[in-house]
Amino acid sequence: MTKKILVLPGDGIGPEIVSQATKLLDLLIEQGLDVTYDNALVGGCSFDEHGVPLTDEVLQQAREADAILLGAVGGPKWEGYDISVRPEKALLKLRSELALFGNLRPALLYPQLASASSLKPELVENLDLMIIRELTGGIYFGQPRGIRTLENGEKEGFNTYVYSESEVERIAHVAFRTAMLRNKRLCSVDKANVLEVTELWRQVMDRVAKEYPEVELTHMYVDNAAMQLVRAPKQFDVMVTGNMFGDILSDCAAMLTGSIGMLPSASLDINGKGMYEPIHGSAPDIAGQNKANPLATILSVSMMLRHSFGEAQIADKIDAAVSTVLDQGYRTADIYTDGMTLLSTSEMGDAVLAALK
Ligand code: NAD
């Protein structure tokens, strides 16, 4: 049956980078891939048009789609608005309403870009690490939360860090299954020496590990994990952690690769339906200039084909096409080095298409 993709370009550079990905989809459809796609508004542009960052209609379209491709949302224009209508709220709502609890963030360093990392090349050469972040629970969603006024008139902000056993269990299964497809090493990151919620996290991880005897499970405190990521990142294969720790560690891992414009991500539900997006934001500083790197969004399409549509061969071809354009010396401004050929966003999209053809 024809698969349906909902395309949500969003704000800032979102429309520029996503149109490179839809050019690619058009080519794949021409070559026989059985998918269709529709575009819709999300984020600040939806707020401008409808007064909310995500309308009920778009949420319904997202429910009905087999996968979602998102650009990025947000920008200075909407920063002053109440948190309930800020563009980022649309992402949180999509993730929680569609139960997209498993966030896969690869940190892969293309050998052609080894010099772009802030670490010494020998520390990051051939780095291939997958961070799995729980995305719909933990302190970002826990209740109660808010800012209250105490009896003495002072204000106090508070959030709740909470995980149920079942929430930890389902992300544990995603992590162990991912480790089984890779080098069978899983590091679970917590702060079990201080936080009871992560003491439970560790107990559940140990319990689920018994179902995956081939996977070597280790535990690491989050402060040590942050240190180890910048000291010797190649020691890791798959890391799994909660929402807030994962938010921070996955950005740190992304920087090891030297370019935020190269990294895709997937957020999956229990059945493998997913929302796919580059890890970067809407880059308001370069929006509308045809300068942004579209490769993370193009690689998000590859992840979509691999994880939601079971089209690993086409995904491999897209990954190879990206590698080819890097071999050809093509670079957008963010990954440009002397001697390379500087391309615009749309030229980079065309180069990937040419490599794929
Ligand atoms: P950002 O990722 O948008 O930009 C950080 C830096 O990286 C900027 O210098 C930008 O120009 C550069 N950059 C990002 N993507 C690039 C690309 N594809 N090609 C070349 N350079 C690129 O992060 P920020 O500046 O902290 O946030 C800007 C806005 O994006 C904010 O409103 C923020 O809330 C939002 N944001 C959205 C998402 C999302 O939609 N998932 C994620 C992060 C931030």
XYZ file of C-alpha atoms and ligand atoms in Angstrom, residues 13 17 70-79 87-88 91 95 251 259-262 277-287 291-297 332-335 345, ligand 1:
88
model
C 15.939 27.427 7.037
C 16.420 22.338 3.429
C 10.191 17.876 9.714
C 12.563 20.773 8.960
C 12.921 22.937 12.057
C 10.810 25.348 14.064
C 11.319 28.570 15.993
C 13.141 31.837 15.729
C 13.531 35.205 17.445
C 10.200 36.451 16.081
C 8.276 34.137 18.425
C 10.561 34.152 21.464
C 6.926 27.019 18.035
C 8.839 24.388 20.038
C 7.308 19.436 18.549
C 6.109 13.703 20.137
C 24.256 17.632 21.267
C 28.889 19.774 11.781
C 25.414 20.113 13.078
C 24.265 20.339 9.455
C 25.147 16.675 8.785
C 14.275 15.603 11.285
C 17.741 17.109 11.252
C 19.076 17.668 14.771
C 19.756 21.356 14.155
C 17.314 24.211 14.654
C 15.917 26.801 12.267
C 19.233 28.731 11.997
C 17.630 32.193 11.775
C 21.087 33.730 11.199
C 21.302 32.178 7.708
C 17.611 31.674 6.862
C 23.373 28.748 2.449
C 22.170 26.050 4.837
C 23.423 22.494 4.636
C 20.561 20.223 3.507
C 22.445 16.943 4.092
C 21.038 16.291 7.599
C 17.532 16.549 6.165
C 28.132 23.990 1.962
C 29.537 26.936 3.932
C 29.286 25.247 7.358
C 31.623 22.391 6.325
C 21.672 24.676 -0.392
P 20.451 26.211 15.383
O 20.715 24.750 15.266
O 19.292 26.731 14.623
O 21.746 27.033 14.935
C 22.990 26.916 15.600
C 24.121 27.322 14.625
O 24.285 26.302 13.658
C 23.798 28.590 13.847
O 24.988 29.312 13.659
C 23.294 28.076 12.509
O 23.504 28.967 11.436
C 24.081 26.790 12.343
N 23.297 25.793 11.594
C 22.228 25.092 12.033
N 21.767 24.290 11.072
C 22.548 24.505 9.986
C 22.568 23.968 8.669
N 21.682 23.061 8.247
N 23.505 24.423 7.817
C 24.416 25.337 8.197
N 24.459 25.872 9.436
C 23.526 25.463 10.316
O 20.280 26.513 16.944
P 19.869 27.867 17.679
O 20.493 29.023 16.992
O 20.140 27.604 19.097
O 18.300 27.950 17.515
C 17.633 28.714 16.514
C 16.143 28.460 16.620
O 15.878 27.075 16.327
C 15.578 28.700 18.009
O 14.318 29.302 17.880
C 15.452 27.323 18.598
O 14.442 27.250 19.575
C 15.097 26.511 17.379
N 15.432 25.091 17.466
C 14.583 24.247 16.855
C 14.872 22.894 16.841
C 13.942 21.976 16.108
O 13.104 22.453 15.360
N 14.056 20.678 16.272
C 16.033 22.409 17.437
C 16.911 23.313 18.033
C 16.602 24.669 18.034
